[in-house]
Amino acid sequence: MSDVIEGPTGLEHVRALLATGGQPPIGRTLDFALVEVDEGRAVFEGVPGEHAYNPMGQIHGGYAATLLDSACGIATFSKLAPGQSFTTLELKVAYHRAMSADTGPVRAEGIVTVFGRRIAYAEAKLTDASGRLLASATSTLMVLSQ
């Protein structure tokens, strides 16, 4: 009897989603999408707009946090074996510049820095089209097995 779980790896799953243009509802709601994925790396792009404004007329910090969390999460997902999943245990975000509808396209790039049997660590940076740092994050994620 084999303990090998059949099915796609995390990277295969995400690449298939990317190839078919699949997008979860959060991406449609906040206008961002996965644009690149490799093992241990994921890139999302979005366009912040008035749909994400806070009462002060700036993009809500949750918009940046969501892109950063997505980049860290999918970078981690891309390293999973068949039958594994993950959950975020902690996300720490630092905000460097405010965003508005005039900011234009943004890019969140996440990489896995450590991938262990039970815990993974990832980091991500959110930049504008000129490469200016808007926000950054570190994440601790738990690797789960079936």
mmCIF file of C-alpha atoms in Angstrom:
data_model
loop_
_atom_site.group_PDB
_atom_site.id
_atom_site.type_symbol
_atom_site.label_atom_id
_atom_site.label_comp_id
_atom_site.label_asym_id
_atom_site.label_seq_id
_atom_site.Cartn_x
_atom_site.Cartn_y
_atom_site.Cartn_z
ATOM 1 C CA MET A 1 0.000 0.000 0.000
ATOM 2 C CA SER A 2 1.382 3.394 -0.973
ATOM 3 C CA ASP A 3 1.152 6.622 1.002
ATOM 4 C CA VAL A 4 1.516 8.658 -2.204
ATOM 5 C CA ILE A 5 -1.450 10.952 -2.747
ATOM 6 C CA GLU A 6 -2.522 11.300 -6.345
ATOM 7 C CA GLY A 7 -3.339 14.670 -7.843
ATOM 8 C CA PRO A 8 -1.653 17.821 -8.960
ATOM 9 C CA THR A 9 1.042 19.621 -7.012
ATOM 10 C CA GLY A 10 0.275 23.122 -5.835
ATOM 11 C CA LEU A 11 2.303 24.555 -8.709
ATOM 12 C CA GLU A 12 0.435 22.428 -11.271
ATOM 13 C CA HIS A 13 -2.896 23.499 -9.790
ATOM 14 C CA VAL A 14 -2.030 27.211 -9.861
ATOM 15 C CA ARG A 15 -0.556 27.030 -13.373
ATOM 16 C CA ALA A 16 -3.763 25.376 -14.611
ATOM 17 C CA LEU A 17 -5.818 28.137 -12.990
ATOM 18 C CA LEU A 18 -3.592 30.786 -14.581
ATOM 19 C CA ALA A 19 -3.755 29.107 -18.020
ATOM 20 C CA THR A 20 -7.569 29.058 -18.010
ATOM 21 C CA GLY A 21 -7.935 32.604 -16.711
ATOM 22 C CA GLY A 22 -9.569 31.328 -13.546
ATOM 23 C CA GLN A 23 -9.934 33.884 -10.815
ATOM 24 C CA PRO A 24 -11.407 33.659 -7.321
ATOM 25 C CA PRO A 25 -14.176 36.114 -6.374
ATOM 26 C CA ILE A 26 -11.829 38.293 -4.268
ATOM 27 C CA GLY A 27 -9.811 39.095 -7.394
ATOM 28 C CA ARG A 28 -12.902 40.147 -9.311
ATOM 29 C CA THR A 29 -14.182 42.203 -6.379
ATOM 30 C CA LEU A 30 -10.937 44.092 -5.787
ATOM 31 C CA ASP A 31 -9.738 44.135 -9.427
ATOM 32 C CA PHE A 32 -6.489 42.163 -9.167
ATOM 33 C CA ALA A 33 -5.221 38.936 -10.723
ATOM 34 C CA LEU A 34 -2.430 36.403 -10.622
ATOM 35 C CA VAL A 35 -0.101 37.082 -13.571
ATOM 36 C CA GLU A 36 2.985 34.916 -12.883
ATOM 37 C CA VAL A 37 3.784 31.816 -10.858
ATOM 38 C CA ASP A 38 6.896 29.693 -10.432
ATOM 39 C CA GLU A 39 7.897 27.360 -7.638
ATOM 40 C CA GLY A 40 8.086 29.512 -4.513
ATOM 41 C CA ARG A 41 7.139 32.744 -6.310
ATOM 42 C CA ALA A 42 3.852 34.437 -7.242
ATOM 43 C CA VAL A 43 3.018 37.811 -8.771
ATOM 44 C CA PHE A 44 -0.320 39.615 -8.676
ATOM 45 C CA GLU A 45 -1.223 42.830 -10.480
ATOM 46 C CA GLY A 46 -4.128 45.149 -9.833
ATOM 47 C CA VAL A 47 -5.423 48.628 -10.333
ATOM 48 C CA PRO A 48 -6.477 50.389 -7.146
ATOM 49 C CA GLY A 49 -9.530 52.536 -7.659
ATOM 50 C CA GLU A 50 -12.387 54.215 -5.871
ATOM 51 C CA HIS A 51 -13.935 50.771 -5.231
ATOM 52 C CA ALA A 52 -11.247 50.339 -2.540
ATOM 53 C CA TYR A 53 -11.354 53.829 -0.974
ATOM 54 C CA ASN A 54 -11.522 54.397 2.755
ATOM 55 C CA PRO A 55 -13.394 57.397 4.242
ATOM 56 C CA MET A 56 -10.261 59.582 3.882
ATOM 57 C CA GLY A 57 -10.241 59.259 0.086
ATOM 58 C CA GLN A 58 -7.285 56.882 -0.112
ATOM 59 C CA ILE A 59 -7.043 53.214 -0.938
ATOM 60 C CA HIS A 60 -7.896 51.193 2.171
ATOM 61 C CA GLY A 61 -4.898 49.422 3.712
ATOM 62 C CA GLY A 62 -6.791 46.168 3.330
ATOM 63 C CA TYR A 63 -6.338 46.393 -0.447
ATOM 64 C CA ALA A 64 -2.541 46.305 -0.097
ATOM 65 C CA ALA A 65 -2.766 43.634 2.620
ATOM 66 C CA THR A 66 -4.951 41.454 0.391
ATOM 67 C CA LEU A 67 -2.533 41.600 -2.535
ATOM 68 C CA LEU A 68 0.435 40.916 -0.249
ATOM 69 C CA ASP A 69 -1.362 38.030 1.502
ATOM 70 C CA SER A 70 -2.306 36.576 -1.887
ATOM 71 C CA ALA A 71 1.279 36.800 -3.154
ATOM 72 C CA CYS A 72 2.668 35.114 -0.024
ATOM 73 C CA GLY A 73 -0.073 32.493 -0.036
ATOM 74 C CA ILE A 74 0.160 31.484 -3.689
ATOM 75 C CA ALA A 75 3.970 31.464 -3.533
ATOM 76 C CA THR A 76 3.585 28.952 -0.685
ATOM 77 C CA PHE A 77 0.835 27.027 -2.494
ATOM 78 C CA SER A 78 3.201 26.604 -5.454
ATOM 79 C CA LYS A 79 5.537 24.524 -3.273
ATOM 80 C CA LEU A 80 2.918 22.072 -1.973
ATOM 81 C CA ALA A 81 2.894 18.370 -2.792
ATOM 82 C CA PRO A 82 -0.332 16.611 -3.800
ATOM 83 C CA GLY A 83 -2.643 16.344 -0.810
ATOM 84 C CA GLN A 84 -1.175 19.319 1.035
ATOM 85 C CA SER A 85 -2.825 22.640 1.752
ATOM 86 C CA PHE A 86 -1.909 25.651 3.868
ATOM 87 C CA THR A 87 -3.322 28.384 6.026
ATOM 88 C CA THR A 88 -1.911 31.758 6.968
ATOM 89 C CA LEU A 89 -0.961 31.976 10.644
ATOM 90 C CA GLU A 90 0.359 35.533 10.612
ATOM 91 C CA LEU A 91 0.646 38.440 8.188
ATOM 92 C CA LYS A 92 2.625 41.547 9.110
ATOM 93 C CA VAL A 93 2.209 44.504 6.764
ATOM 94 C CA ALA A 94 4.233 47.710 6.605
ATOM 95 C CA TYR A 95 2.761 50.612 4.622
ATOM 96 C CA HIS A 96 5.286 52.881 2.896
ATOM 97 C CA ARG A 97 3.176 55.106 0.587
ATOM 98 C CA ALA A 98 -0.516 55.911 0.340
ATOM 99 C CA MET A 99 -2.410 54.829 -2.784
ATOM 100 C CA SER A 100 -5.276 56.493 -4.628
ATOM 101 C CA ALA A 101 -7.152 55.957 -7.878
ATOM 102 C CA ASP A 102 -4.305 57.939 -9.500
ATOM 103 C CA THR A 103 -1.639 55.429 -8.410
ATOM 104 C CA GLY A 104 -2.184 53.274 -11.490
ATOM 105 C CA PRO A 105 -1.253 49.607 -11.792
ATOM 106 C CA VAL A 106 0.413 47.915 -8.834
ATOM 107 C CA ARG A 107 2.362 44.664 -8.569
ATOM 108 C CA ALA A 108 2.668 42.347 -5.563
ATOM 109 C CA GLU A 109 5.522 39.854 -5.768
ATOM 110 C CA GLY A 110 5.780 37.140 -3.140
ATOM 111 C CA ILE A 111 8.530 34.619 -2.493
ATOM 112 C CA VAL A 112 8.902 31.742 -0.073
ATOM 113 C CA THR A 113 11.969 32.246 2.094
ATOM 114 C CA VAL A 114 11.691 29.011 4.126
ATOM 115 C CA PHE A 115 9.579 25.943 3.408
ATOM 116 C CA GLY A 116 9.561 23.348 6.163
ATOM 117 C CA ARG A 117 7.481 20.247 6.850
ATOM 118 C CA ARG A 118 4.893 22.181 8.898
ATOM 119 C CA ILE A 119 5.736 25.890 8.604
ATOM 120 C CA ALA A 120 6.596 28.160 5.688
ATOM 121 C CA TYR A 121 7.764 31.758 5.705
ATOM 122 C CA ALA A 122 7.163 34.144 2.837
ATOM 123 C CA GLU A 123 7.620 37.815 2.067
ATOM 124 C CA ALA A 124 6.095 40.143 -0.489
ATOM 125 C CA LYS A 125 6.504 43.656 -1.836
ATOM 126 C CA LEU A 126 3.863 45.861 -3.431
ATOM 127 C CA THR A 127 5.210 48.368 -5.962
ATOM 128 C CA ASP A 128 3.771 50.884 -8.410
ATOM 129 C CA ALA A 129 4.539 51.021 -12.144
ATOM 130 C CA SER A 130 7.697 53.064 -11.418
ATOM 131 C CA GLY A 131 8.965 50.427 -8.994
ATOM 132 C CA ARG A 132 8.341 52.555 -5.879
ATOM 133 C CA LEU A 133 7.662 50.506 -2.772
ATOM 134 C CA LEU A 134 4.078 50.992 -1.543
ATOM 135 C CA ALA A 135 3.871 48.246 1.099
ATOM 136 C CA SER A 136 5.673 45.106 2.213
ATOM 137 C CA ALA A 137 4.756 42.037 4.221
ATOM 138 C CA THR A 138 6.083 38.958 5.932
ATOM 139 C CA SER A 139 3.929 35.896 6.451
ATOM 140 C CA THR A 140 4.023 32.721 8.497
ATOM 141 C CA LEU A 141 2.000 29.862 7.013
ATOM 142 C CA MET A 142 1.130 26.396 8.289
ATOM 143 C CA VAL A 143 1.515 23.501 5.855
ATOM 144 C CA LEU A 144 -1.316 20.987 6.270
ATOM 145 C CA SER A 145 -1.384 17.360 5.062
ATOM 146 C CA GLN A 146 -4.371 15.143 4.420
#
